[in-house]
Amino acid sequence: MTETKEEKIYDKKISRRQMLKMTGLGAAGVAIGATGFGGVIKTFGMDFFDDDSTTTNKVNFYGQHQSGIATDVQTNIYFASLNVLVTSKQELQELFKMWTPLAVRLMNGDMIGDPTTNGMMPPKDTGEVKGLDAANLSITFGVGPSLFEKKEFGLASKKPNELKDLPHFPKDQLDAAYTGGDICIQACADDPQVAFHAVRNLVRAASGKVSLKWSQAGFNAFPVSKGKKQTPRNLFAFKDGTENPTTSNKKDMNDVVWVQSGESKGWMTGGSYLVARRIQLHLETWDRTSLKEQENTFGRHRDSGAPIGKKDEFEAMDIDRKDDNGNYVVPETSHVFLAKSVDARILRRSYSYSSGVMDATGSYDAGLLFVSFQKNPDQFIKIQNSLGRLDKMNEYITHRGSALFACFPGIQKGSYIGEALFKTL
Amino acid sequence: MTETKEEKIYDKKISRRQMLKMTGLGAAGVAIGATGFGGVIKTFGMDFFDDDSTTTNKVNFYGQHQSGIATDVQTNIYFASLNVLVTSKQELQELFKMWTPLAVRLMNGDMIGDPTTNGMMPPKDTGEVKGLDAANLSITFGVGPSLFEKKEFGLASKKPNELKDLPHFPKDQLDAAYTGGDICIQACADDPQVAFHAVRNLVRAASGKVSLKWSQAGFNAFPVSKGKKQTPRNLFAFKDGTENPTTSNKKDMNDVVWVQSGESKGWMTGGSYLVARRIQLHLETWDRTSLKEQENTFGRHRDSGAPIGKKDEFEAMDIDRKDDNGNYVVPETSHVFLAKSVDARILRRSYSYSSGVMDATGSYDAGLLFVSFQKNPDQFIKIQNSLGRLDKMNEYITHRGSALFACFPGIQKGSYIGEALFKTL
Ligand code: HEM
Ligand code: HEM
């Protein structure tokens, strides 16, 4: 796409909320002289460039790790899995290069291009977030096993051993419509339109180079107590996310989430593996189940989120506790007992979805878009194997979709997404 | 379901946010003596009953009209269309009676039943909104034409002439999976989980009496300027809702939205007709279209929302304006020109949706859950007929679902939803 000089100016400088202030002018067709910033400032005044909104609800793009992993969980996700259509390594590399500045702008809450100066062209930014701030948008890019199997990219030698389709788990009923993908873009934000807009604009900018394979929108609702966000509840009404690695704890994160040097292929150092599972919750069945049974299913109390027999959500979950008769207090078939009884940890970062009605049955197409990050997919596999056999929760859920992606390490200024993958190491 | 005395107490008094304060107690299994409020107050202290949260973000259930029509548009909708399974008028009446206090509680942000005292029973409230406030939840009930065709209800004589399936419009590609229904529940709230929870709990309480036919979740993103919500943009990036009857203007509402005495069957006086259209927006095509063409499609400027050639969103839309060459300034094939060129008005109250990917094509299953209220469906039909023939926008959209519901008038304390329909008039 050719760019006028004016467009270049806009590209760098216009936050979406600032657009609110100039809409009248834009609509009236005020032409900005191609005299660089000076001209623009003269026309609009200096405050045109101040950036109040983006400094508040903004997540940084650059850093040691990608955003959307250790980032505080937002209220909304739009998760997209893409097929790659390009056919050479160079084009693939160009794709990620092209996406880099766009992701920066999106996360800054900036317009990705001038919406007003050239009416004869499609606007560069699809525009539905104009006036909205960055809404803590995070964007996380990953690549799936299938990408490395495409001979034309010559990436076979770069494929980590652990990057392969997840094994079939008992009771899986995977639908191809929600499974796999060459590339993922996980967009999370505190506004559904901002999350959707991010994916839409990235995919659009890559028109002809990628196509949408599947996508899923989701949400989290945070109770607020004393000004602090509490653990959100999933659609089974249980607090979800209580027992997670502490994202601010470097050791926790290095132990569980971030690939350390030598632990995978070199290009993955600082990255993480993303597991996505689209899990239908059979709400109708669940809602006919007694509270006691529900609590035994998870091993926690529903209201408080505390371990069974305890009071507070954050009390230690000691699964070895027994009652006077020698029975486990936290049932051996409960979700948490089983999740904890293997030596593996993961960072869960899931969202609920309510996507209408299942075709035949009239039951809700609703559930959990389970998302977890781990330095090795085996961590997930171990836990899921433990759950798969015995988990009481299996009666109430069906895994409908599945994907695994290797998420690149963070991007440094001057570099681009996935650079290490394309460099000879 | 049998109720203990304790449950009755909870039913009436416990807001969901207050539950936050007692979760520890609940989990520890504190039993409340069946001594009425006194006992409860003694156990928990008086502040247990204060209702801070619900007084702030609360919409009233009772009134001359149902909520969710003149109510300020919220950020989220969960729209459900139901099949009726009961087979007598009395059971149908009981259904609406049963729903009435539940809807009140839901809109108050209260628990609809005690979640802690009787672990041997399924909790009355599905519980996923515990800790959340009412989030301006509105609930709107309506009945579809098909309900009146069921002989067993003996309601044929109560059917208004105008309550019939909408005609087939040119280019309609309706999917049975998103069309029709005996009853609708429109739940709107400033939180997706609160909206979903409302429908889920109403449908659950009517288990065996209704089934889900279709549902659709949607959202609106509101830019905020100087502390005031602005018109939200749809996924075509145009401000949507600019030119609408003023909901606070009684005359406007009586002229356009509320059925006046004598204008329909008596039971509809104070009610309104709801049209729902699930309209796919072909974002890929739209995004390849020039700004000028986009603006000509709507007859408004994209950034400002102003009529073409004007500066401000709220300047008068004078479609008769011509330029020096005698051509219409607002194109004759534009959406607004056509919508305005017939003598009919409606109240639009739509939400965007982004529900994944269309099966075959890989294009977005995204668009507008168009919802409008009018005192007579003919108002919608007139406008849609005008749009159907010429509207430039037709190139970019496909109507995939459609339904019409007669929404009851408001409910007075002591009465119940739809009472007038069941009373002999
Ligand atoms: C629909 C599916 C699922 C639901 C509704 C669900 C829900 C929950 C809940 C309510 C908890 C307890 C609170 C907390 O610590 O966050 C929990 C804990 C946990 N879940 Fe799940 N979960 C689901 C699927 C999975 C899957 C697929 C895995 C991994 C294979 C998993 C792994 C874990 C782990 C590791 C914990 C923490 C256990 C601990 O250390 O205490 N969950 N889950
Ligand atoms: C996907 C479908 C649609 C989209 C994206 C859309 C969008 C818009 C937009 C952007 C406006 C101008 C701003 C405003 O006044 O709110 C508008 C106006 C309007 N639309 Fe639509 N609309 C759609 C479908 C419909 C349908 C199905 C109808 C009714 C049959 C309708 C009736 C109207 C009316 C009455 C106006 C106001 C015209 C005026 O008095 O200025 N729209 N629409």
XYZ file of C-alpha atoms in Angstrom, chain A residues 181-417:
237
model
C -3.478 -23.937 13.551
C -0.161 -22.664 12.155
C -0.097 -19.373 14.057
C -2.048 -18.056 17.021
C -2.837 -14.523 18.015
C -4.134 -14.223 21.544
C -5.620 -10.750 22.041
C -6.764 -9.960 25.575
C -8.188 -6.609 26.692
C -10.607 -5.036 29.104
C -13.014 -4.462 26.216
C -14.283 -7.078 23.746
C -14.225 -4.636 20.833
C -10.575 -3.763 21.475
C -9.583 -7.441 21.570
C -11.508 -8.236 18.396
C -10.190 -5.142 16.619
C -6.598 -6.196 17.293
C -7.009 -9.577 15.627
C -9.068 -8.144 12.800
C -6.456 -5.541 11.933
C -3.532 -7.929 12.150
C -5.272 -10.505 9.978
C -6.374 -7.838 7.546
C -2.871 -6.444 7.221
C -1.814 -9.992 6.336
C -4.557 -10.461 3.783
C -3.673 -13.255 1.373
C -0.870 -14.364 3.674
C -2.926 -15.956 6.435
C -6.532 -17.062 6.818
C -8.648 -17.551 9.912
C -8.883 -21.183 10.937
C -10.847 -20.762 14.121
C -11.442 -18.168 16.764
C -13.104 -17.884 20.130
C -14.205 -14.892 22.166
C -14.351 -15.165 25.944
C -14.803 -13.156 29.123
C -13.981 -12.974 32.812
C -16.050 -11.135 35.400
C -14.076 -9.791 38.350
C -15.755 -9.115 41.663
C -14.169 -6.060 43.228
C -13.628 -5.861 46.967
C -12.025 -2.810 48.583
C -10.961 -1.607 45.154
C -9.170 -4.868 44.400
C -10.089 -7.353 41.701
C -10.922 -10.772 43.131
C -10.498 -14.178 41.501
C -13.160 -14.500 38.772
C -15.645 -17.371 38.800
C -16.068 -19.724 35.866
C -19.551 -20.784 34.701
C -19.550 -23.607 37.279
C -19.461 -20.727 39.794
C -16.117 -21.750 41.260
C -13.297 -19.267 41.622
C -10.856 -20.096 38.870
C -7.231 -19.119 39.098
C -6.622 -19.308 42.846
C -3.664 -21.646 42.777
C -1.404 -20.324 40.075
C 2.253 -19.417 39.890
C 2.704 -15.840 41.125
C 3.345 -13.853 37.973
C 5.436 -11.281 39.828
C 7.660 -14.006 41.284
C 10.569 -14.445 38.949
C 11.544 -17.857 40.286
C 8.000 -19.192 39.987
C 7.797 -17.967 36.430
C 11.204 -19.293 35.456
C 10.393 -22.644 37.033
C 6.993 -23.039 35.440
C 6.414 -20.716 32.501
C 9.481 -19.287 30.771
C 11.695 -21.524 28.716
C 15.242 -21.255 30.079
C 18.346 -21.374 27.965
C 19.048 -24.956 26.918
C 15.552 -26.221 27.769
C 14.228 -26.040 24.211
C 15.457 -24.828 20.861
C 17.415 -21.627 21.316
C 14.796 -19.426 19.680
C 12.330 -20.358 22.427
C 14.462 -19.067 25.309
C 12.254 -16.578 27.165
C 9.192 -17.916 25.405
C 6.459 -20.261 26.581
C 4.116 -22.941 25.296
C 0.436 -22.076 25.062
C -2.203 -24.800 25.371
C -5.734 -23.819 24.340
C -8.639 -26.161 25.065
C -12.209 -25.259 24.177
C -14.064 -27.097 26.935
C -17.833 -27.238 26.903
C -19.386 -27.136 30.373
C -22.619 -29.105 30.579
C -24.388 -26.492 32.622
C -27.731 -28.291 32.647
C -26.230 -31.377 34.298
C -24.110 -29.337 36.645
C -27.093 -27.288 37.750
C -28.894 -30.463 38.834
C -25.988 -31.469 41.055
C -26.002 -30.907 44.811
C -23.695 -28.323 46.307
C -21.839 -31.051 48.179
C -21.216 -32.988 45.005
C -20.110 -29.811 43.226
C -17.645 -29.076 46.002
C -16.403 -32.654 46.007
C -15.902 -32.353 42.274
C -13.438 -29.521 42.701
C -12.155 -30.186 46.214
C -12.951 -26.624 47.159
C -15.910 -24.761 48.633
C -17.950 -22.958 46.073
C -18.615 -19.687 47.857
C -15.263 -19.043 49.419
C -13.013 -20.978 47.081
C -11.293 -22.409 50.170
C -9.974 -25.975 50.262
C -12.669 -28.290 51.621
C -12.909 -27.866 55.367
C -11.078 -24.547 55.329
C -12.376 -21.002 55.356
C -10.266 -18.839 53.176
C -9.614 -19.026 49.447
C -5.895 -18.725 49.888
C -5.374 -21.222 52.704
C -2.949 -23.947 51.742
C -4.432 -26.808 49.756
C -3.073 -29.817 51.631
C -4.424 -32.807 49.738
C -2.920 -35.304 52.169
C -5.187 -34.270 55.044
C -7.336 -37.133 56.367
C -10.327 -37.122 58.642
C -10.713 -39.178 61.827
C -11.753 -42.203 59.804
C -8.656 -42.012 57.687
C -10.443 -40.749 54.597
C -9.046 -37.939 52.501
C -10.746 -34.632 53.297
C -10.222 -33.439 49.732
C -11.691 -36.280 47.662
C -9.202 -38.321 45.674
C -11.310 -37.919 42.554
C -11.608 -34.177 42.871
C -10.169 -31.874 40.241
C -7.700 -30.213 42.535
C -6.578 -33.436 44.207
C -5.769 -34.928 40.833
C -4.247 -31.748 39.448
C -1.993 -31.526 42.480
C -1.077 -35.178 42.722
C 1.299 -35.030 39.785
C 4.574 -33.237 39.904
C 3.804 -30.516 37.378
C 2.654 -26.923 37.454
C 1.189 -24.632 34.823
C 0.008 -21.020 34.583
C -3.712 -21.011 33.837
C -5.179 -17.959 32.070
C -8.657 -19.010 30.973
C -11.821 -17.218 29.869
C -15.471 -18.275 29.868
C -17.487 -18.328 26.677
C -21.196 -18.344 25.901
C -21.544 -18.790 22.178
C -25.179 -19.681 21.665
C -26.839 -23.068 21.538
C -25.439 -26.474 20.507
C -27.123 -27.426 17.237
C -28.989 -30.588 17.972
C -29.576 -30.574 21.671
C -30.659 -27.079 22.581
C -28.080 -27.046 25.360
C -25.725 -24.133 25.877
C -22.652 -23.852 23.727
C -20.878 -22.420 26.742
C -17.821 -23.286 28.724
C -14.231 -22.460 29.333
C -11.614 -21.434 26.827
C -8.910 -23.010 28.947
C -5.555 -21.384 28.263
C -2.387 -22.372 30.043
C 1.274 -21.446 29.705
C 4.146 -23.727 30.579
C 7.774 -24.048 29.615
C 7.067 -27.532 28.316
C 3.776 -28.983 27.047
C 4.537 -32.099 29.095
C 3.500 -30.178 32.195
C 0.009 -29.818 30.773
C -0.032 -33.374 29.470
C 0.909 -34.821 32.859
C -1.886 -32.982 34.616
C -4.450 -33.673 31.931
C -3.553 -37.374 32.028
C -4.117 -37.355 35.758
C -7.482 -35.624 35.328
C -8.522 -37.671 32.315
C -8.776 -40.959 34.129
C -10.526 -40.112 37.366
C -11.584 -36.490 37.514
C -15.170 -36.269 38.734
C -15.419 -33.152 36.597
C -15.326 -35.309 33.454
C -19.021 -36.020 33.919
C -19.759 -32.352 33.433
C -17.433 -31.294 30.654
C -16.392 -32.181 27.107
C -13.167 -31.055 25.491
C -14.213 -29.807 22.022
C -11.123 -28.035 20.770
C -7.390 -28.175 21.284
C -4.254 -26.453 20.118
C -0.647 -26.027 21.087
C 1.524 -23.073 20.154
C 5.107 -22.123 20.846
C 4.998 -18.475 21.904
C 8.094 -16.499 21.084
C 10.165 -14.728 23.707
C 9.670 -11.004 24.181
C 10.611 -8.496 21.531
C 13.325 -5.866 21.976
C 13.074 -2.452 20.336
C 14.563 -2.692 16.867
C 13.822 -6.398 16.641
C 10.634 -8.097 15.474
C 8.321 -10.896 16.533
